[in-house]
Coordinates of C-alpha atoms in Angstrom, one line a residue:
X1 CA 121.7 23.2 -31.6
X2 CA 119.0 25.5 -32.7
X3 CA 118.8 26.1 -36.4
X4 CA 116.7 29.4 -37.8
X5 CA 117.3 29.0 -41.4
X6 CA 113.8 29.6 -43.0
X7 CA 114.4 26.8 -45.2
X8 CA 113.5 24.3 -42.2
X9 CA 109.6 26.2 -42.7
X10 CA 108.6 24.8 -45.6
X11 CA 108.1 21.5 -44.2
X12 CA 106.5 22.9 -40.7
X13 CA 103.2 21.3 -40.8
X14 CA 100.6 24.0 -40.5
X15 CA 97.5 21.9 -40.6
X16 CA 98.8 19.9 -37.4
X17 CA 99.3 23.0 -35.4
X18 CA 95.9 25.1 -36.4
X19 CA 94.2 21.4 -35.6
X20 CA 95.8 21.4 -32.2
X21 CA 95.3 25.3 -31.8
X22 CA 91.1 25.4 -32.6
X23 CA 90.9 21.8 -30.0
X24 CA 92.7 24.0 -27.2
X25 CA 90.5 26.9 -28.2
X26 CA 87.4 24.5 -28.3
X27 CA 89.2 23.2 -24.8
X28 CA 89.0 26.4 -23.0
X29 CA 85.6 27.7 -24.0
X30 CA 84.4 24.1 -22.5
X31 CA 86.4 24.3 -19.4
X32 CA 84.7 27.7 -18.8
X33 CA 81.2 26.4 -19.6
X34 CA 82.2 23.1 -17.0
X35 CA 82.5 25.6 -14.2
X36 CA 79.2 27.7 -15.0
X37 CA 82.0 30.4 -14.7
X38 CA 79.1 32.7 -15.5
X39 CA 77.0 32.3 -12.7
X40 CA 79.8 31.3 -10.5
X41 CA 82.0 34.3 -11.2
X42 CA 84.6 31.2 -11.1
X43 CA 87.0 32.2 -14.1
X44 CA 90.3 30.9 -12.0
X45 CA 90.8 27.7 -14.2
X46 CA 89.2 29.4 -17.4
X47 CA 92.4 31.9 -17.0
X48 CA 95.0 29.5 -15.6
X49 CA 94.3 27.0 -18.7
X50 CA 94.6 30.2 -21.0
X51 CA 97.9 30.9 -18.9
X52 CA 99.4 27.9 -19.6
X53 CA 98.5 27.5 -23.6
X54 CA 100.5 30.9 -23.7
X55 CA 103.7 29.2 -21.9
X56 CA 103.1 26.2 -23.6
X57 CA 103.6 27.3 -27.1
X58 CA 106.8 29.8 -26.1
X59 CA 108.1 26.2 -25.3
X60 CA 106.6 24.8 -28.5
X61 CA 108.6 27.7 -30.6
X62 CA 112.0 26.7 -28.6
X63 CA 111.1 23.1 -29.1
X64 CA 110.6 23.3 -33.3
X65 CA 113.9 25.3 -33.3
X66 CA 116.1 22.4 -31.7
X67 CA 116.8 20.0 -33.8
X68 CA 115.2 16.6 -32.2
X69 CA 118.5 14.2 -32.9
X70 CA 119.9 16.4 -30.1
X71 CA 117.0 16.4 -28.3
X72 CA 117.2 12.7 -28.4
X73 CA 121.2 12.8 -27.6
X74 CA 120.2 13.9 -23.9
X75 CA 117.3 11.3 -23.8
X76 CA 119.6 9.6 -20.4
X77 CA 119.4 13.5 -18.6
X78 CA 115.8 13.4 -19.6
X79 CA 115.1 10.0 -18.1
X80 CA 117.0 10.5 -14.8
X81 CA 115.7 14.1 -14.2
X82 CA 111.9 13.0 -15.0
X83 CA 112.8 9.4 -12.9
X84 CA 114.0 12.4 -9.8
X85 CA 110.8 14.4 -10.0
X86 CA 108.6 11.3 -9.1
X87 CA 110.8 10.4 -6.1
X88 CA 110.3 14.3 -5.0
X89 CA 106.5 13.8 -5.5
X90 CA 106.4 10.4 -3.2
X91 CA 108.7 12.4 -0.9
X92 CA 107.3 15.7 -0.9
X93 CA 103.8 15.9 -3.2
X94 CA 100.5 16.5 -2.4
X95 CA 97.8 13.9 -2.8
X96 CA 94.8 14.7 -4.8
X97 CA 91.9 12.2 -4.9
X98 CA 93.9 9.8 -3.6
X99 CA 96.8 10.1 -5.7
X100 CA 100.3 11.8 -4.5
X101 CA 101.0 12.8 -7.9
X102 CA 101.5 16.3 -7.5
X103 CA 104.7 18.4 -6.9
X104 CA 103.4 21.9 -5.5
X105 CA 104.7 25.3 -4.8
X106 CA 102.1 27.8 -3.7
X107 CA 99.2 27.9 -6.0
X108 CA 101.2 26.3 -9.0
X109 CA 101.4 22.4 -9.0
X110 CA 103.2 20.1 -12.0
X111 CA 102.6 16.2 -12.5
X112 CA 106.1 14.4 -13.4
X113 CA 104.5 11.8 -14.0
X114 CA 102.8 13.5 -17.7
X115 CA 106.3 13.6 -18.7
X116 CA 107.2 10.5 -18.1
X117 CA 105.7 9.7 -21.1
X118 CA 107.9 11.9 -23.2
X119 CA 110.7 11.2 -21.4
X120 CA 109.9 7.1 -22.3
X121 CA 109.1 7.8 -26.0
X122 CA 112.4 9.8 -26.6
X123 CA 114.4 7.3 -24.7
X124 CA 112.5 4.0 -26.5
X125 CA 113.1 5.8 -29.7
X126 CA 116.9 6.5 -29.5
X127 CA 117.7 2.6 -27.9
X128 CA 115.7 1.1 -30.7
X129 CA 118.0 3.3 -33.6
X130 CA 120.9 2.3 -32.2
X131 CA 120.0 -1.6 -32.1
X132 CA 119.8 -3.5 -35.3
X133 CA 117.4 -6.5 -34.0
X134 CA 114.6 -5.5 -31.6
X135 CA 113.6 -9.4 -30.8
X136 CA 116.9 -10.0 -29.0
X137 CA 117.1 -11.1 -25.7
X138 CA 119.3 -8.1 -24.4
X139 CA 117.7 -5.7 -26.2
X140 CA 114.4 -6.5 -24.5
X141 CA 115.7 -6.9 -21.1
X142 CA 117.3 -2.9 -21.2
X143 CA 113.9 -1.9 -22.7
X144 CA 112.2 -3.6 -19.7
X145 CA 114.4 -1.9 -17.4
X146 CA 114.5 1.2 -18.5
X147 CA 110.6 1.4 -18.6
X148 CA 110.0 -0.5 -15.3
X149 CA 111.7 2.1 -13.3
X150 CA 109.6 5.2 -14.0
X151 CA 106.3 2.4 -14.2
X152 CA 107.0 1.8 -10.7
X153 CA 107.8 4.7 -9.2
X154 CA 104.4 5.9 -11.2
X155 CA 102.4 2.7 -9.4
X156 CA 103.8 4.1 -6.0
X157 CA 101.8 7.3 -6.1
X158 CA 99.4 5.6 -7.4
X159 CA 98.6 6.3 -11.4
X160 CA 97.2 3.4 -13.1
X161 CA 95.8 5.5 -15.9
X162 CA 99.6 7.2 -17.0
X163 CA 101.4 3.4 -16.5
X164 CA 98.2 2.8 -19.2
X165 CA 99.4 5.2 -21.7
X166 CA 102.9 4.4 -21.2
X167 CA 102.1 0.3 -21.5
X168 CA 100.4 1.3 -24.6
X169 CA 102.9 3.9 -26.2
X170 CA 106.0 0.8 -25.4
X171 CA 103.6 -1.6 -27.6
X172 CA 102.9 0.6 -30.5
X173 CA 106.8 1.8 -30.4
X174 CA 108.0 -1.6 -30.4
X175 CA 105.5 -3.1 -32.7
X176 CA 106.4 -0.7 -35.6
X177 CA 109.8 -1.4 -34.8
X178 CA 109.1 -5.5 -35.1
X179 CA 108.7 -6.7 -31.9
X180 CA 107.9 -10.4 -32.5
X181 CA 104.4 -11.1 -31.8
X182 CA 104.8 -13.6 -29.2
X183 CA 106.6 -11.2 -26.6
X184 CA 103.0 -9.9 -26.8
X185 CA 101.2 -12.9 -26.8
X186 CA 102.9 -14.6 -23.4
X187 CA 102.6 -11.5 -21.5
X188 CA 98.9 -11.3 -22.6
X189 CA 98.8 -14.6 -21.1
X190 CA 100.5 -14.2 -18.0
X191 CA 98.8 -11.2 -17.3
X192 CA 95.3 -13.6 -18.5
X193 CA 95.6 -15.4 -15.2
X194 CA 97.1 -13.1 -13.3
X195 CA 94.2 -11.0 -13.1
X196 CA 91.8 -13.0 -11.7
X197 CA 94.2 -14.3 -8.8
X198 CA 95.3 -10.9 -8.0
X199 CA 91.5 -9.5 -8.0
X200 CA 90.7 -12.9 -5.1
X201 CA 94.1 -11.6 -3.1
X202 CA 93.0 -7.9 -3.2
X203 CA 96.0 -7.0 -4.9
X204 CA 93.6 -4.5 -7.2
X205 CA 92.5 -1.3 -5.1
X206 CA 88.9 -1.5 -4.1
X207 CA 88.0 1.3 -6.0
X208 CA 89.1 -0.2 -9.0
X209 CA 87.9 -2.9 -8.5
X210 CA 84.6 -1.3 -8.3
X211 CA 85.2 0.8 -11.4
X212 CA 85.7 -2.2 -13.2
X213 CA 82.9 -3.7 -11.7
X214 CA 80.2 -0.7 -12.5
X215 CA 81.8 -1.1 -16.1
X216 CA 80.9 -4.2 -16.6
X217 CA 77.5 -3.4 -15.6
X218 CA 76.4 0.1 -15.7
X219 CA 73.4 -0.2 -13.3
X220 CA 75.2 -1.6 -10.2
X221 CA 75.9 1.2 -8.1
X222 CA 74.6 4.9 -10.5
X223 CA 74.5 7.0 -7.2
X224 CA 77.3 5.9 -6.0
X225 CA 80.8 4.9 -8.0
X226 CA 79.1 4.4 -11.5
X227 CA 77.2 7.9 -11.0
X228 CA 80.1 10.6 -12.8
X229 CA 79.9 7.5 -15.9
X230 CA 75.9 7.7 -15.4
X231 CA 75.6 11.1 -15.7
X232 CA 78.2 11.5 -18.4
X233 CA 76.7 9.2 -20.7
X234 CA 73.0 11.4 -20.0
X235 CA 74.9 14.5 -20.8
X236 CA 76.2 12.9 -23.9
X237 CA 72.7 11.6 -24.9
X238 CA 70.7 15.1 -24.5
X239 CA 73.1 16.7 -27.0
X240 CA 71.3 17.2 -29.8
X241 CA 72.6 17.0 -33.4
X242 CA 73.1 20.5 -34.2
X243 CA 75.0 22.5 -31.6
X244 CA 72.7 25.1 -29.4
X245 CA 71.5 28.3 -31.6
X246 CA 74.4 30.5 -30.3
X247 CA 77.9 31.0 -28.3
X248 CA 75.6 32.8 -25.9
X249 CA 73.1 30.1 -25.3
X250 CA 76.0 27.9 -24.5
X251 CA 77.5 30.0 -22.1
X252 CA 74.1 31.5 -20.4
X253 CA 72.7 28.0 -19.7
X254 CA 73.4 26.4 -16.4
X255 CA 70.7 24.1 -16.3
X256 CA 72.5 21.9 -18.2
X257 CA 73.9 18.1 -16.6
X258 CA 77.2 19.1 -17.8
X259 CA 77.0 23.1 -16.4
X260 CA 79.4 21.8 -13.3
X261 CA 76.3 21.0 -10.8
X262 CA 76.1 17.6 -12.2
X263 CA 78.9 15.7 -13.4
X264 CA 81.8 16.2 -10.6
X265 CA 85.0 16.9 -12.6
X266 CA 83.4 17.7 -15.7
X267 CA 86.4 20.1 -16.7
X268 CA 88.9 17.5 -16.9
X269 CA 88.1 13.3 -16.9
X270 CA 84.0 14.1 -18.4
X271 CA 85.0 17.1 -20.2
X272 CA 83.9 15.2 -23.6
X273 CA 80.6 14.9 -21.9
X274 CA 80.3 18.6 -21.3
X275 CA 81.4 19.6 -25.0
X276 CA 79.1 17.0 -26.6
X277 CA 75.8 18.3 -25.0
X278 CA 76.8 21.8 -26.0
X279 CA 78.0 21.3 -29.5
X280 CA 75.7 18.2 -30.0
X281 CA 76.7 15.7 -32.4
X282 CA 77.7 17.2 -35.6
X283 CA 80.5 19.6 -33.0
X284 CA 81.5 16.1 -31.8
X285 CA 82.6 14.7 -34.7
X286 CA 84.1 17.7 -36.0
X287 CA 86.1 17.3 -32.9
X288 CA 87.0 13.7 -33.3
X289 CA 87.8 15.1 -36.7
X290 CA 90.4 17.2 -36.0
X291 CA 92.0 14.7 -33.8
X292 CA 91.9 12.6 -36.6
X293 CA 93.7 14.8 -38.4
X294 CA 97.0 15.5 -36.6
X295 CA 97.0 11.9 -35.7
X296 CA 96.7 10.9 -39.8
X297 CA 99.2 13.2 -40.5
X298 CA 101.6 12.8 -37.8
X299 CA 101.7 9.2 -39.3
X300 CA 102.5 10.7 -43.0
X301 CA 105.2 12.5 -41.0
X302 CA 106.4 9.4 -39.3
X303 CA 107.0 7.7 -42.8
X304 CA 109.4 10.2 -44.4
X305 CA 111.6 10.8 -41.1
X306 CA 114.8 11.1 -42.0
X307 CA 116.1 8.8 -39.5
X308 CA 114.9 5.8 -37.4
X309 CA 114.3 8.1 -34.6
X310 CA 112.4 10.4 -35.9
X311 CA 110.1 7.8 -37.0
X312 CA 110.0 6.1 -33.3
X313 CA 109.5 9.5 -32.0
X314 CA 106.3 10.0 -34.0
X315 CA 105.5 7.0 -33.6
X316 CA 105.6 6.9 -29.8
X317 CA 103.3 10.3 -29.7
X318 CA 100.8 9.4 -31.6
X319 CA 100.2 6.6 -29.7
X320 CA 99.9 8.5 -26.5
X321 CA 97.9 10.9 -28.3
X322 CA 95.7 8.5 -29.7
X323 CA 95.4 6.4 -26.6
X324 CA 94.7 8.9 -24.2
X325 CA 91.5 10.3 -27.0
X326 CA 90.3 6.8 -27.3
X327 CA 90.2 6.4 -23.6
X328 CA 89.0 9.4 -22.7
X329 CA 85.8 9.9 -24.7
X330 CA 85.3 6.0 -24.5
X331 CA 84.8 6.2 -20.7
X332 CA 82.6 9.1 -21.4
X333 CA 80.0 6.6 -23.5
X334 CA 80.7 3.9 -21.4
X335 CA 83.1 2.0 -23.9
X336 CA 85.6 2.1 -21.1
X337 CA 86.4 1.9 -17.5
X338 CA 86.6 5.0 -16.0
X339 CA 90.7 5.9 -15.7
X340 CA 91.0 9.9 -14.5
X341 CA 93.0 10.6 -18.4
X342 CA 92.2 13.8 -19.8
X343 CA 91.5 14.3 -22.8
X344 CA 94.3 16.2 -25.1
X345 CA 94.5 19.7 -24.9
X346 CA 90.8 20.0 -24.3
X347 CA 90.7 18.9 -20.1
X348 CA 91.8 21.3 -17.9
X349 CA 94.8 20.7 -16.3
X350 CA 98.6 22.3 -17.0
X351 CA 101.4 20.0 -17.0
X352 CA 98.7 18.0 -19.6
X353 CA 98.6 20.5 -22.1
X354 CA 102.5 21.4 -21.5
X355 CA 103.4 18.0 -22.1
X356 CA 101.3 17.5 -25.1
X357 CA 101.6 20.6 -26.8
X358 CA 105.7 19.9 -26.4
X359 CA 104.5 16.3 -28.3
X360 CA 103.1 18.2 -31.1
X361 CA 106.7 20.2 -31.5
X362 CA 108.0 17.3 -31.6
X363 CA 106.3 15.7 -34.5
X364 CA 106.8 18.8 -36.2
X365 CA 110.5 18.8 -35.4
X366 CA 110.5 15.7 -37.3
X367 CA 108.7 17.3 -40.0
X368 CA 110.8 20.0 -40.6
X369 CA 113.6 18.5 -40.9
X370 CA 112.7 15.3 -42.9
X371 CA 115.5 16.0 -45.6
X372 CA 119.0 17.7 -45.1
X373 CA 119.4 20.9 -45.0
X374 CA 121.9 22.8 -47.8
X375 CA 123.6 26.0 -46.9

């Protein structure tokens, strides 16, 4: 039920929510700069993103208000209706760059598939309070189940970077909760010569494989499937330490590699690439500081939950937080394969930022409400 008393405030974490505010802020002013909206007179996903921020943090406020453990009593209606939403998407969605991923009316499009990962944290976290041994055969096997479903329904469209996070966020979850060791180690193992078998059957996409393939060596193919990690990495490297003199040099320059005639979607997967060559190195780090930041003390939060939970919960998030930065800015400097995740509420794109800024409510649900309440 939702729960005003101003008592629950004193433990809303206000250092979290300005980090997250300035990176959205920092987010937008990039996004503009990726479409040369200046030159362009292109100001449609400038606006939209600023559209969506707005809606996204009216959901935040109803979000902090509900208390989480009965947000986590209807994690079953969450699955199933998130589980629906992908079947309408293979049935009905629109494919974009090769993807059916998206479910459209008119001009306005959401991805199920971003929460999905919500929908899994919340569910992981509530079956793993009401177990006492995580390392049990049965437990595992309904864990499996209940995250294979929305995995392959995810692999259908297909998403290879979300079943990523989500692989990922089922680790960390289960890891702080005390998964034995050596459910990780034979899977590793399996999946160690599985690989190589599946890549001589062609059961890996071509263009993965070719992603993969550029990765491991940068100067196979630069004008063709490496070039967006090429030029990214150029971008990256011409930022200089200091950021530019002004806020108007930034956005008056479009003979920049990152300006939006050079890297192709440098508003969303190489938006890291577009911030860093603006901002230069000391902007980039104060970025990677501020990530740091919410993820530090979302895992202060995580520590004095009140409940089991509420300490999955957070736990869940700031992996997929974490994850998707990591990711992210390592395919931008060539750390890692190139994967199509944004970057948190910095890449354009609006079921992103809704689902992440709903994570952030989350963790400061838990916050909030880290001790009982006396009326």
């Amino acid at each position: 039920m939702i729960n005003i008393n101003k008592k629950l405030f004193r433990y809303f974490d206000l250092n979290i929510f300005i980090s997250m505010i300035i990176i959205c802020f920092l987010g937008i002013s990039t996004i503009f700069f990726a479409n040369n909206a200046l030159e362009t007179g292109n100001y449609r996903n400038t606006v939209a993103q600023i559209i969506i921020l707005i809606v996204s943090l009216i959901v935040f406020c109803f979000v902090i208000l509900i208390d989480y453990t009965t947000i986590g009593s209807y994690y079953k209606f969450i699955y199933v209706a998130t589980n629906l939403l992908i079947v309408a998407v293979l049935l009905f969605g629109k494919e974009v760059n090769g993807a059916k991923a998206w479910l459209g009316v008119g001009p306005f499009g959401i991805q199920p598939s971003e929460f999905a990962k919500l929908s899994i944290i919340i569910g992981l976290a509530k079956i793993l309070e009401e177990v006492d041994e995580v390392n049990k055969f049965d437990v595992l096997k309904r864990i499996f189940i209940y995250v294979i479903i929305p995995m392959g329904l995810i692999q259908l469209q297909p998403d290879l970077g979300t079943n990523m996070i989500i692989a990922v966020i089922v680790l960390g979850i289960l890891f702080v909760a005390g998964l034995d060791l050596k459910f990780i180690y034979i899977p590793a193992s399996i999946m160690a010569v599985f690989i190589p078998i599946a890549w001589k059957l062609d059961l890996i996409a071509k263009h993965q494989k070719h992603r993969i393939l550029v990765f491991l060596n940068p100067e196979l193919d630069k004008l063709g499937i490496g070039y967006n990690a090429a030029m990214a990495k150029l971008a990256i490297a011409s930022g200089k330490f200091f950021p530019k003199n002004s806020l108007a040099d930034i956005f008056r320059s479009n003979t920049e590699l990152s300006s939006g005639k050079f890297i192709p979607e440098a508003h969303t997967d190489f938006i890291f690439a577009v911030f860093a060559e603006n901002w230069g190195f000391l902007g980039s780090i104060i970025l990677l500081l501020l990530y740091f930041n919410i993820l530090y003390r979302a895992i202060k939060i995580s520590k004095v939950a009140k409940d089991k939970f509420g300490q999955y919960l957070v736990v869940g998030i700031v992996t997929m937080i974490g994850f998707q930065v990591f990711q992210n800015i390592g395919m931008d400097i060539g750390l890692m394969p190139i994967t199509g995740i944004p970057l948190p509420f910095m890449s354009y794109g609006g079921t992103s930022l809704l689902t992440n800024v709903i994570a952030i409510g989350l963790i400061i649900n838990v916050s909030m409400r880290r001790k009982k309440i006396n009326f």
